[in-house]
PDB file of C-alpha atoms in Angstrom:
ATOM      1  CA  UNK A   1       2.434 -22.413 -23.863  1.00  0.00           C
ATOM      2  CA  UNK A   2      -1.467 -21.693 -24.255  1.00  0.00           C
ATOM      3  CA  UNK A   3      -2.829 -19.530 -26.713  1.00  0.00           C
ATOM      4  CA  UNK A   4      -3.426 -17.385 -23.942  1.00  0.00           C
ATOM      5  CA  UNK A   5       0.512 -16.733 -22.824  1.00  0.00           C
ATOM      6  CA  UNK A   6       1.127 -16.764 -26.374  1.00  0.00           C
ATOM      7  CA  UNK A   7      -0.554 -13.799 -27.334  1.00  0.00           C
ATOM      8  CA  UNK A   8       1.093 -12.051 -24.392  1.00  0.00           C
ATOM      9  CA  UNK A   9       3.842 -12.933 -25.061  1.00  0.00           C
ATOM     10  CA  UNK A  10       3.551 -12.247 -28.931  1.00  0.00           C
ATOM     11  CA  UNK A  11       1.934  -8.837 -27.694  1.00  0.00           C
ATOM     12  CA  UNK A  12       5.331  -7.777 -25.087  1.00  0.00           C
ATOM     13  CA  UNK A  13       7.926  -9.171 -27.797  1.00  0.00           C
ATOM     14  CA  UNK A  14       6.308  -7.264 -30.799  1.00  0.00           C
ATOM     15  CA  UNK A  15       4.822  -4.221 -29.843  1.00  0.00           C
ATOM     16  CA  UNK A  16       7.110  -4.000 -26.676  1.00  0.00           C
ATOM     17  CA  UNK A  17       8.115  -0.037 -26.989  1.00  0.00           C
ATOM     18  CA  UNK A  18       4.426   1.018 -27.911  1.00  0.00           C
ATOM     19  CA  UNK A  19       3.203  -0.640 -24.454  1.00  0.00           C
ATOM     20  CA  UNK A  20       5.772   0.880 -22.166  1.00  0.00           C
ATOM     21  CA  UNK A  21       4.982   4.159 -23.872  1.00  0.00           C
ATOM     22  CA  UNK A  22       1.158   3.514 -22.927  1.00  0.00           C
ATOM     23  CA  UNK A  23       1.927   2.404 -19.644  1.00  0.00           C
ATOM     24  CA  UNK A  24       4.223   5.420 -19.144  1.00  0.00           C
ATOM     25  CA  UNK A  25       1.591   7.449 -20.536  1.00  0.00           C
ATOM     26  CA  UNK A  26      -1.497   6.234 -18.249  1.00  0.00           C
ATOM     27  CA  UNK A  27       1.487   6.752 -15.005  1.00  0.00           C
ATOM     28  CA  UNK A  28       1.580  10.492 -15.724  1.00  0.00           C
ATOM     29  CA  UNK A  29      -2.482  10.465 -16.081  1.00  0.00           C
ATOM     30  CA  UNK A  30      -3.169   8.435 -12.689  1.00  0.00           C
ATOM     31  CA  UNK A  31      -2.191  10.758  -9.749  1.00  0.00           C
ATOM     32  CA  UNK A  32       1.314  11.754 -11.348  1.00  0.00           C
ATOM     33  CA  UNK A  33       2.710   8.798 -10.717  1.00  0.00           C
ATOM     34  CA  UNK A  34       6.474   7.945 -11.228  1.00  0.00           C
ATOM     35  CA  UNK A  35       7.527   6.936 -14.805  1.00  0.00           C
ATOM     36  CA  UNK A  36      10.543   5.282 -13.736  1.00  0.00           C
ATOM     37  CA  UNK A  37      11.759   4.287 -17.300  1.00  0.00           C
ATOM     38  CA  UNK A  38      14.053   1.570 -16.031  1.00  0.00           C
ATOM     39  CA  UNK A  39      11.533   0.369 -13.826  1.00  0.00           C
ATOM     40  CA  UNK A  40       8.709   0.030 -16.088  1.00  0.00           C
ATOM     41  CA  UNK A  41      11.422  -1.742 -18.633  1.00  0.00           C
ATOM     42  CA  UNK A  42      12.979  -4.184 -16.289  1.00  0.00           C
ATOM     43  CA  UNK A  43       8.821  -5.223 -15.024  1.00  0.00           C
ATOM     44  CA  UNK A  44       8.074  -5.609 -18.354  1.00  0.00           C
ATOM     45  CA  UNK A  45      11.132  -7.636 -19.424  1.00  0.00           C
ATOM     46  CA  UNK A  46      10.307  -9.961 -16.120  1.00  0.00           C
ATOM     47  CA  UNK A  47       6.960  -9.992 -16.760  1.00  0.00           C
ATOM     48  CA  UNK A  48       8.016 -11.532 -20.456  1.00  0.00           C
ATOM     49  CA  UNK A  49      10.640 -13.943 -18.920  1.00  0.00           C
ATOM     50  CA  UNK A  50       7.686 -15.498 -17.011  1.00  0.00           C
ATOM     51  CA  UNK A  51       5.566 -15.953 -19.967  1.00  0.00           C
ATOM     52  CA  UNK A  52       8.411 -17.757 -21.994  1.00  0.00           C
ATOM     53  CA  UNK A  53       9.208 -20.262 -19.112  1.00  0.00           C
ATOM     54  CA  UNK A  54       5.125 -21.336 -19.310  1.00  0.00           C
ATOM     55  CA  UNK A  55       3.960 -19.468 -16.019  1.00  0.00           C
ATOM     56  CA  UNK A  56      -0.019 -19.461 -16.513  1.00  0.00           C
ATOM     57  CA  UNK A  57      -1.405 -16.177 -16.494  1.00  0.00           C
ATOM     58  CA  UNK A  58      -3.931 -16.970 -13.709  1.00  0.00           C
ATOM     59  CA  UNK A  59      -0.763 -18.566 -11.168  1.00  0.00           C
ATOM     60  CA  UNK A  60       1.168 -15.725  -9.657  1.00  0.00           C
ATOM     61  CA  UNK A  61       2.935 -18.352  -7.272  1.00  0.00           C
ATOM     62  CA  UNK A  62       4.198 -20.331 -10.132  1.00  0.00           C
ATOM     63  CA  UNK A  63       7.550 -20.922 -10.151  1.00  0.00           C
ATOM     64  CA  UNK A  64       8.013 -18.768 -13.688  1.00  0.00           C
ATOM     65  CA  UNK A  65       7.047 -15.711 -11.955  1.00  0.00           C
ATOM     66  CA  UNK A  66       9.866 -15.854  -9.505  1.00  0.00           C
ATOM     67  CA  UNK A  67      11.723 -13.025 -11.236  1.00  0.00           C
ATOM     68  CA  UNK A  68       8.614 -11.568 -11.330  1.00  0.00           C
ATOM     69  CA  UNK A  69       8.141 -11.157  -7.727  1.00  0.00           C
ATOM     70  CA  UNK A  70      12.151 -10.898  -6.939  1.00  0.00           C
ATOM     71  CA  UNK A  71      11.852  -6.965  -9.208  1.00  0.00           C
ATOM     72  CA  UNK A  72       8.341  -6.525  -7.024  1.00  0.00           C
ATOM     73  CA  UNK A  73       9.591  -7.313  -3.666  1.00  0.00           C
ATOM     74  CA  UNK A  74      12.541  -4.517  -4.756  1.00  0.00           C
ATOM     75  CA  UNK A  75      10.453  -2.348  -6.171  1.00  0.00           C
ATOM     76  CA  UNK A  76       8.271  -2.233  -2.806  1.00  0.00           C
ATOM     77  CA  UNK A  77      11.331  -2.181  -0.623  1.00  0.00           C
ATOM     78  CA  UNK A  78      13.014   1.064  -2.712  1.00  0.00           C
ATOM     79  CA  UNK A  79       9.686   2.982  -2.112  1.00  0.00           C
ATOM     80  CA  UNK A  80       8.369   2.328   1.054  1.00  0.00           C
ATOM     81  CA  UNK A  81      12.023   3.664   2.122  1.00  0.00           C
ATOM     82  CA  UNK A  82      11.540   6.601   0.078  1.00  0.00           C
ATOM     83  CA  UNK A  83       7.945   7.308   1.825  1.00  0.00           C
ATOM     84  CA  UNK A  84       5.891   6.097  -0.582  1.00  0.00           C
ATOM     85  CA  UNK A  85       2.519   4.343   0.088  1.00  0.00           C
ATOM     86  CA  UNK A  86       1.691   1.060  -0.636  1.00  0.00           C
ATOM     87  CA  UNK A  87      -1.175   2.079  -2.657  1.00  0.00           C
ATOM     88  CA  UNK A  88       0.728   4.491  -5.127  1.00  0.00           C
ATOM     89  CA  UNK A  89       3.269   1.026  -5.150  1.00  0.00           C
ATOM     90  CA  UNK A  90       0.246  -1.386  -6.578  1.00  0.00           C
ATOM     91  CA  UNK A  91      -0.777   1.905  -8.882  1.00  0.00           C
ATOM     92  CA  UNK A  92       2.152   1.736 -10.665  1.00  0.00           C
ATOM     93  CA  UNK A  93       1.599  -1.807 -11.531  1.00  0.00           C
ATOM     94  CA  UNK A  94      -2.064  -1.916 -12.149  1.00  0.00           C
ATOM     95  CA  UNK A  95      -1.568   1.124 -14.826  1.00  0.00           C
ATOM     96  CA  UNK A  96       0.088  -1.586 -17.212  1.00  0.00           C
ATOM     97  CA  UNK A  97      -3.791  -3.203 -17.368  1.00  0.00           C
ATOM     98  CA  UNK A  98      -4.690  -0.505 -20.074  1.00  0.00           C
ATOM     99  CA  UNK A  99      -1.955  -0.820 -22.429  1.00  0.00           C
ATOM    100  CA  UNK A 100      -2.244  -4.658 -22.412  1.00  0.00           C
ATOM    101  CA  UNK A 101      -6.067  -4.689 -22.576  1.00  0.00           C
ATOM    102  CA  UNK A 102      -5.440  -2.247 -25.858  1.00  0.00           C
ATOM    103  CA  UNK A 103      -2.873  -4.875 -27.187  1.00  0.00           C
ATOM    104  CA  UNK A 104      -4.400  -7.682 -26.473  1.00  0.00           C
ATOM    105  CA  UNK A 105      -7.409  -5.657 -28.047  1.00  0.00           C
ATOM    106  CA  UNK A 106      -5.421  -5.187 -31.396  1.00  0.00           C
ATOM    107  CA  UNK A 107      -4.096  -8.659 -31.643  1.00  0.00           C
ATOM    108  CA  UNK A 108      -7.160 -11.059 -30.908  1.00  0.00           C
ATOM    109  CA  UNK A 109     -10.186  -8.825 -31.726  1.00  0.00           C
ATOM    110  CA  UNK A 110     -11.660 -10.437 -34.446  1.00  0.00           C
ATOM    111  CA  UNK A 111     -12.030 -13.816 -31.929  1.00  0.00           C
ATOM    112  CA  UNK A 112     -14.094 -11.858 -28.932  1.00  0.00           C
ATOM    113  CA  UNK A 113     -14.517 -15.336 -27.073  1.00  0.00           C
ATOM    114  CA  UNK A 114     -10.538 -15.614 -27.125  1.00  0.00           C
ATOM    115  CA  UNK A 115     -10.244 -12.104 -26.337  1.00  0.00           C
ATOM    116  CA  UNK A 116     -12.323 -12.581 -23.515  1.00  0.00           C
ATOM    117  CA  UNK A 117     -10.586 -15.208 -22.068  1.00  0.00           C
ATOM    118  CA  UNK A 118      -6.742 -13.432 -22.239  1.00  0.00           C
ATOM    119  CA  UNK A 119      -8.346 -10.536 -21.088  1.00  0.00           C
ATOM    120  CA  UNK A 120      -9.707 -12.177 -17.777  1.00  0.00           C
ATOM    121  CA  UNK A 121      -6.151 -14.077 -17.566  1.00  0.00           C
ATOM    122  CA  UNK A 122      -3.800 -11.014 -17.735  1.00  0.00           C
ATOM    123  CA  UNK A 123      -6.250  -9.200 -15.155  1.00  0.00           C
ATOM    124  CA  UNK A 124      -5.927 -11.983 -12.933  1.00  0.00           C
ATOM    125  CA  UNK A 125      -1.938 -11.628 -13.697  1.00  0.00           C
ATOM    126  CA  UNK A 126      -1.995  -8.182 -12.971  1.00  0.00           C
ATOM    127  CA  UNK A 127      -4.134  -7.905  -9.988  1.00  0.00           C
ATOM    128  CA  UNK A 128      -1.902 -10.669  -8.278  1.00  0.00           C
ATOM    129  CA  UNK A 129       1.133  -8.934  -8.912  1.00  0.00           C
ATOM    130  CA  UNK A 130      -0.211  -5.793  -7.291  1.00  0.00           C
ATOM    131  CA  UNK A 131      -1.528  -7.484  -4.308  1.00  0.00           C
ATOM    132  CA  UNK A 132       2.062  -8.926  -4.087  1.00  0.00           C
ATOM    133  CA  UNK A 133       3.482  -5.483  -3.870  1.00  0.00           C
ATOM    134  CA  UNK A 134       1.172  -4.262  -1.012  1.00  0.00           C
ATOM    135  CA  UNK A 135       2.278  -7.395   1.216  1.00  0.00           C
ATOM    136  CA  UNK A 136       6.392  -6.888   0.147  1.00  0.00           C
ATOM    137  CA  UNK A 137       5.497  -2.870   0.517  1.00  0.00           C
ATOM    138  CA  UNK A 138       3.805  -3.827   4.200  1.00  0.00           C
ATOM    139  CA  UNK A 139       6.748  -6.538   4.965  1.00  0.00           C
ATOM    140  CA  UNK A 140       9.241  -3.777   4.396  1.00  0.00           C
ATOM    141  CA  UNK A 141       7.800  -1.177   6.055  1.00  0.00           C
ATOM    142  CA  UNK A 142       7.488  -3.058   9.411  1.00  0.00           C
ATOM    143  CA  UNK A 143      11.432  -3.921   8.699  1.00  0.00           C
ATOM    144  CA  UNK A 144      11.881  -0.299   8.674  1.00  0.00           C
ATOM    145  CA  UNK A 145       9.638   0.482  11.672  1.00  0.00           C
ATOM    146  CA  UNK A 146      11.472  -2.198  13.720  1.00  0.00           C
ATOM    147  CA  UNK A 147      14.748  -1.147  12.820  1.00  0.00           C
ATOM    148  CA  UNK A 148      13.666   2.429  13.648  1.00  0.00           C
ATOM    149  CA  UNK A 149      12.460   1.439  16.787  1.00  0.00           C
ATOM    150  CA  UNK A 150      15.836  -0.750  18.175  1.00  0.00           C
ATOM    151  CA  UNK A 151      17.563   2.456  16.410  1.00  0.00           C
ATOM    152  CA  UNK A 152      15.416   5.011  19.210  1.00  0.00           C
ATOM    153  CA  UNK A 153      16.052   2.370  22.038  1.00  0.00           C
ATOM    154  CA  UNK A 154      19.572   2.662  21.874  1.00  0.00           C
ATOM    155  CA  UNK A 155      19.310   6.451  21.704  1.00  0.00           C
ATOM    156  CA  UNK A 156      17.341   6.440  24.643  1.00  0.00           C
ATOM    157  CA  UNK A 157      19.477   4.315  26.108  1.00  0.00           C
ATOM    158  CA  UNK A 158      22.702   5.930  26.786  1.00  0.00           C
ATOM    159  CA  UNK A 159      25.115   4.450  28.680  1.00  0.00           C
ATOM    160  CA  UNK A 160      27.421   7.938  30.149  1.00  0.00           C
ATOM    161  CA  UNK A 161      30.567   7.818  31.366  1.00  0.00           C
ATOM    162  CA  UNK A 162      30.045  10.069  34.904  1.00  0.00           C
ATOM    163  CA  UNK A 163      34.005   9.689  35.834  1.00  0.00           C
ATOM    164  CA  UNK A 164      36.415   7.281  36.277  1.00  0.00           C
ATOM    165  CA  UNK A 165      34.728   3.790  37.554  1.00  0.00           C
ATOM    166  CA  UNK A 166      31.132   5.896  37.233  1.00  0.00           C
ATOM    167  CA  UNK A 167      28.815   5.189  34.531  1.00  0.00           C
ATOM    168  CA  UNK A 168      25.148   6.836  34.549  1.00  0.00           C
ATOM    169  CA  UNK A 169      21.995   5.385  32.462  1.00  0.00           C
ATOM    170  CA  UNK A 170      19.014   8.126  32.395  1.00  0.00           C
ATOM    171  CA  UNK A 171      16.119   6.384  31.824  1.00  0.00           C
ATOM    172  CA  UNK A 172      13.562   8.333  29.972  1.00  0.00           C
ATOM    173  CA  UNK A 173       9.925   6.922  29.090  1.00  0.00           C
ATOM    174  CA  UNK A 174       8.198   3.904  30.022  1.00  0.00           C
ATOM    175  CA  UNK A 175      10.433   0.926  30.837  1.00  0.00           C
ATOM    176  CA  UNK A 176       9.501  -2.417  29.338  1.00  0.00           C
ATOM    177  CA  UNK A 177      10.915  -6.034  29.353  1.00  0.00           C
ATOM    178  CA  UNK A 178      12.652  -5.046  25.904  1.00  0.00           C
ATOM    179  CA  UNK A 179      14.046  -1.581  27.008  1.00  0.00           C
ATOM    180  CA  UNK A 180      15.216  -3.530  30.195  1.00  0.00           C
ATOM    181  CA  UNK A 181      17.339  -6.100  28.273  1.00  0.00           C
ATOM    182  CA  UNK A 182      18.748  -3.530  25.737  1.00  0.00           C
ATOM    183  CA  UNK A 183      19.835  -0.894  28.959  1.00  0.00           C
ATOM    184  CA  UNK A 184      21.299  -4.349  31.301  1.00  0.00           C
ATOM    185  CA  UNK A 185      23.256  -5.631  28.159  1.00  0.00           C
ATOM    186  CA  UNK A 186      24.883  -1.838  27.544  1.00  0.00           C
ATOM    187  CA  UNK A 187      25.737  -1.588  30.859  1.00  0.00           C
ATOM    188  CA  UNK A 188      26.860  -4.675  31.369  1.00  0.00           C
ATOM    189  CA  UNK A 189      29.223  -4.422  28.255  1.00  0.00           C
ATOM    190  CA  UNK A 190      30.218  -0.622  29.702  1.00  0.00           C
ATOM    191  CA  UNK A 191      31.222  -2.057  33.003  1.00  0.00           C
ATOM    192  CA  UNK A 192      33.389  -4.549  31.060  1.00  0.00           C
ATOM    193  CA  UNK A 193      34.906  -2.078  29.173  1.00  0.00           C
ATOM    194  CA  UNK A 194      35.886   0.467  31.706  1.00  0.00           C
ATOM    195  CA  UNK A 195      36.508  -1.425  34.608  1.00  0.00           C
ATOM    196  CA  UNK A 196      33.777   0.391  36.437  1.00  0.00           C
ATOM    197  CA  UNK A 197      32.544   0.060  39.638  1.00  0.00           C
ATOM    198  CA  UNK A 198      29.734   1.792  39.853  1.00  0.00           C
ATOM    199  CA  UNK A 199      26.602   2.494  37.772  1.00  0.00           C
ATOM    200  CA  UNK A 200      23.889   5.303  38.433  1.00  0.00           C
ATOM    201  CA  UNK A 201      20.616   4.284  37.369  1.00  0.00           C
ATOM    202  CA  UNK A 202      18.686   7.422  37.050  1.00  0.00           C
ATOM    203  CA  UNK A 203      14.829   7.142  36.633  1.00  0.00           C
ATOM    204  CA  UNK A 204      13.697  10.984  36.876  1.00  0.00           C
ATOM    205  CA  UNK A 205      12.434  10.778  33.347  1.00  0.00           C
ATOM    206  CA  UNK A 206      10.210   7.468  34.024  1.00  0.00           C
ATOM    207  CA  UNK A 207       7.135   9.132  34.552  1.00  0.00           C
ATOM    208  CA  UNK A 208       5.464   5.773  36.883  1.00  0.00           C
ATOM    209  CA  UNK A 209       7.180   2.943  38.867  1.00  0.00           C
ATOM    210  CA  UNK A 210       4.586   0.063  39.145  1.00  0.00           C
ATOM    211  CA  UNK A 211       5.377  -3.129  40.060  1.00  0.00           C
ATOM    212  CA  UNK A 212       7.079  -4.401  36.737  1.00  0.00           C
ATOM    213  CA  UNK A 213       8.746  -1.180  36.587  1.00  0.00           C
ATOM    214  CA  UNK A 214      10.396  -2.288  39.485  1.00  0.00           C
ATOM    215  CA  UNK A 215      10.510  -5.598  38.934  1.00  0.00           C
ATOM    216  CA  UNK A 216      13.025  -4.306  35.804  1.00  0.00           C
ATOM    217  CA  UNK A 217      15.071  -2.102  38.091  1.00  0.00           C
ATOM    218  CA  UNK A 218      15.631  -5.187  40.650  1.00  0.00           C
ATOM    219  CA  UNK A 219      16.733  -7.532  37.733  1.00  0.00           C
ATOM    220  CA  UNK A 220      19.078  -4.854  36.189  1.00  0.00           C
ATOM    221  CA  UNK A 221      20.216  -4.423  39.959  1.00  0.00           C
ATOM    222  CA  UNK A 222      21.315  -7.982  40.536  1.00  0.00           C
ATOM    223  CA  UNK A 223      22.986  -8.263  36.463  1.00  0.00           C
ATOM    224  CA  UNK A 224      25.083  -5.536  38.219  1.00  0.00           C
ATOM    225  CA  UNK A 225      26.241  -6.431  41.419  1.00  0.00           C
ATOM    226  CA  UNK A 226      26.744  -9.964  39.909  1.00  0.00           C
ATOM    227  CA  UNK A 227      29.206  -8.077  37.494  1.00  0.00           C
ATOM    228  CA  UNK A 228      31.378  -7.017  40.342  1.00  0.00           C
ATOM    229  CA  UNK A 229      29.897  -3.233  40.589  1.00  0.00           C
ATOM    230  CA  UNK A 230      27.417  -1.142  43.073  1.00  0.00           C
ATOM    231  CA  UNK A 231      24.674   0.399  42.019  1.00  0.00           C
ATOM    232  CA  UNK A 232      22.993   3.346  42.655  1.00  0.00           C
ATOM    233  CA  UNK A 233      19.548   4.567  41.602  1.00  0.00           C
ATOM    234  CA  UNK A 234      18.504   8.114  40.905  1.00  0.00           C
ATOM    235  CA  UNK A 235      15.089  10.173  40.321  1.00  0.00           C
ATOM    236  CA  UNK A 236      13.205   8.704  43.406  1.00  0.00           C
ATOM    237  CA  UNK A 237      10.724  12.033  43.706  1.00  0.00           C
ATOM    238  CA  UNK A 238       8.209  12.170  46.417  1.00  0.00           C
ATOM    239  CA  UNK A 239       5.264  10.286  44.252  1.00  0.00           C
ATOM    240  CA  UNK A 240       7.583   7.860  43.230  1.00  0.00           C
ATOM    241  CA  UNK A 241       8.882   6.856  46.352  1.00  0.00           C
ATOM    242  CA  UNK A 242       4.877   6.761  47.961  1.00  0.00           C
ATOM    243  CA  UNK A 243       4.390   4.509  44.942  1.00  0.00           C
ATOM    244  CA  UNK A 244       7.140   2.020  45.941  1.00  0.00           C
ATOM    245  CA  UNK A 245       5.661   2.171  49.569  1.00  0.00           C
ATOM    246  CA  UNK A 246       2.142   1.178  48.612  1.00  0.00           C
ATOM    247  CA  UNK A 247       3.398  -1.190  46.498  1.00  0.00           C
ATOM    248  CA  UNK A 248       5.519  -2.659  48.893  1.00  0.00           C
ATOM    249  CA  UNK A 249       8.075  -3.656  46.676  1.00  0.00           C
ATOM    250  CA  UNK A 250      11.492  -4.088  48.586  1.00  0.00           C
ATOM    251  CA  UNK A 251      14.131  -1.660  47.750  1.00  0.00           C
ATOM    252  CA  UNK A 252      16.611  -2.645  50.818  1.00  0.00           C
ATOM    253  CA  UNK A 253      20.348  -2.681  50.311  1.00  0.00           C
ATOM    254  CA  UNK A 254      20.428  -0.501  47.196  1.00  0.00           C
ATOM    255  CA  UNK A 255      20.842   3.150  47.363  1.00  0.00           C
ATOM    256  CA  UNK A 256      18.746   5.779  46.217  1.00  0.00           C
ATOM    257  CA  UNK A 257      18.745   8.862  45.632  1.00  0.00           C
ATOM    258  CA  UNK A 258      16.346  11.961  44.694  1.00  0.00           C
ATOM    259  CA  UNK A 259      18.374  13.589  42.262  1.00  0.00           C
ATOM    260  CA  UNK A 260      21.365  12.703  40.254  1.00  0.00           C
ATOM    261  CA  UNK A 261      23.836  14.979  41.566  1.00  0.00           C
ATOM    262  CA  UNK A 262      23.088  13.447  44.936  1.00  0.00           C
ATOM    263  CA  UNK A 263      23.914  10.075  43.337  1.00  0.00           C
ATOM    264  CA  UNK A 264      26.911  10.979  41.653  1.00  0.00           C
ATOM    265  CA  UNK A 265      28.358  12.730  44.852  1.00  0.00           C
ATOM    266  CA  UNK A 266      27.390   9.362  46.445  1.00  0.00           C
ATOM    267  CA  UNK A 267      29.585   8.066  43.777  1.00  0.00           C
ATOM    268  CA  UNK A 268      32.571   9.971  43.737  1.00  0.00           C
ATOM    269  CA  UNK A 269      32.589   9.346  47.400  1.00  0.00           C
ATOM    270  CA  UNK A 270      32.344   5.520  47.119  1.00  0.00           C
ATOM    271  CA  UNK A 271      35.054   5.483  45.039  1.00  0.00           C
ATOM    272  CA  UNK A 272      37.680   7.596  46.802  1.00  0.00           C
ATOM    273  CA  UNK A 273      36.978  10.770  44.713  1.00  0.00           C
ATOM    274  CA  UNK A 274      37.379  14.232  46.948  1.00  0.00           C
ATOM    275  CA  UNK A 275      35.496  17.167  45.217  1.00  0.00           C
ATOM    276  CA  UNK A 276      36.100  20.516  47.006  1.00  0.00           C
ATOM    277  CA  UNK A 277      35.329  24.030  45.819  1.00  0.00           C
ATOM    278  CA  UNK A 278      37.900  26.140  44.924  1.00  0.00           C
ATOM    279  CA  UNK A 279      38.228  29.952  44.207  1.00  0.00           C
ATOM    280  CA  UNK A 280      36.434  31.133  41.164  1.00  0.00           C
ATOM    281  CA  UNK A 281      38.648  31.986  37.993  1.00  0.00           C
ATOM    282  CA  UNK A 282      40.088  35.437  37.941  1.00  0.00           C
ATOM    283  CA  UNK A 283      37.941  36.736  34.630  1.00  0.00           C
ATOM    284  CA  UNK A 284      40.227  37.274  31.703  1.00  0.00           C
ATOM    285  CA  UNK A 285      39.946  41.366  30.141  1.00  0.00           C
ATOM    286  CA  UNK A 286      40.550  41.608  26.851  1.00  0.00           C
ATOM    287  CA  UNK A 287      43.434  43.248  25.035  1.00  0.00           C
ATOM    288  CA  UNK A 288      43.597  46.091  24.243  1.00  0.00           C
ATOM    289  CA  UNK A 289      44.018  46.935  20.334  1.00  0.00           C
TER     290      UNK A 289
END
């Protein structure tokens, strides 16, 4: 251990409550930071595990510091899903500076060249470990974003059971090579499930066809017909359908339809179903008390 990582570690084992009460201290000054007791302990107590097993001060990616970063990467994870920002995350960790710089201060101040040296060590410490939590914070929030993303998709994404052997998608927003996988892999799976024969695609909340927009609907097309089932698609308004003309992209053999009531009667029809219109229901007067 150098004389270095020896006064640290000196400073964390002797006059350990004194600098969490200084860190806790300078937390409440900068910005109102939390003063997660627990957290600051557990930091600390990593931070003085890494120091014991020889980690030099001025190697973050030592293999000492592993605990280290293990209680950073968690510490970043728990706040960016609480809303935190990455910057009040590498706050928390840079207020320990001061109450180490003040111990170090106490301990080694009658050698300034010494002093000078731990002092440039422990920043270097410190600093690391903060720009570790800003890439574990960043890391964790595009986890989150992802996940929050495939979460919308399959919210946007419904796969509706119209009647028996009739299943509807409604398309809403722009339709990618992603959104097209996720919707053909539902509705294959739904046309396993029930048996069904038929699948409305309905596009009326796409707001453009171009020619990989229909490029999608073709592919998802064939996935169904290949599965056994007809499909029908829905939402072909007046610009749309010029669109497809100019285009020239070849919508022959599959059925279309303006709106989706026309493609569910379509439907129905298809598979046997009779809907007729019967008399209205007699309304129902109340009792009286």
């Amino acid at each position: 251990m150098t004389k270095n990582s020896a006064a640290v570690e000196s400073l964390l084992s002797q006059d350990r409550e004194q600098v969490l009460t200084e860190w806790r201290a300078e937390l409440s000054a900068v910005g109102g930071l939390s003063t997660d007791a627990q957290g600051t302990e557990q930091l600390l107590e990593s931070v003085l595990t890494g120091v014991r097993a020889d980690g030099a001060l001025d190697s973050f990616d030592d293999k000492a510091w592993e605990k280290v970063r293990e209680f950073l990467s968690g510490l970043s994870r728990s706040r960016a899903a609480q809303g935190s920002t990455a910057a009040d995350t590498s706050r928390f960790v840079l207020a320990l500076k001061k109450p180490l710089f003040a111990g170090l201060q106490r301990k080694m101040g009658q050698e300034p060249a010494a002093l000078v040296g731990a002092l440039w060590e422990v920043s270097t410490l410190v600093d690391s470990m903060a720009q570790y939590t800003v890439t574990a914070y960043q890391r964790s929030r595009e986890e989150i974003i992802a996940r929050q993303q495939q979460e919308l998709l399959e919210l946007s994404t419904p796969v509706i059971k119209m009647w028996d052997g009739v299943l509807a998608v409604p398309m809403i927003g722009t339709l990618d090579s992603g959104r097209t996988q996720l919707v053909m892999e539902a509705l294959l799976q739904r046309i396993v499930d029930t048996g069904s024969t038929i699948a409305i695609i309905d596009i009326t909340g796409v707001p453009t066809v171009d020619t990989l927009v229909a490029q999608h609907l073709l592919k998802t097309v064939t996935a169904i017909r290949l599965m056994g089932a007809e499909c029908i698609i829905s939402g072909i308004r007046p610009q749309i359908a010029q669109t497809i003309v100019h285009l020239g992209i070849d919508l022959q053999g599959i059925i279309t339809k303006a709106t989706l009531a026309d493609a569910l009667a379509v439907a129905l029809k298809r598979a046997g179903f009779v809907v007729t219109r019967g008399k209205p229901a007699a309304a129902v007067t109340p009792a009286a008390d």
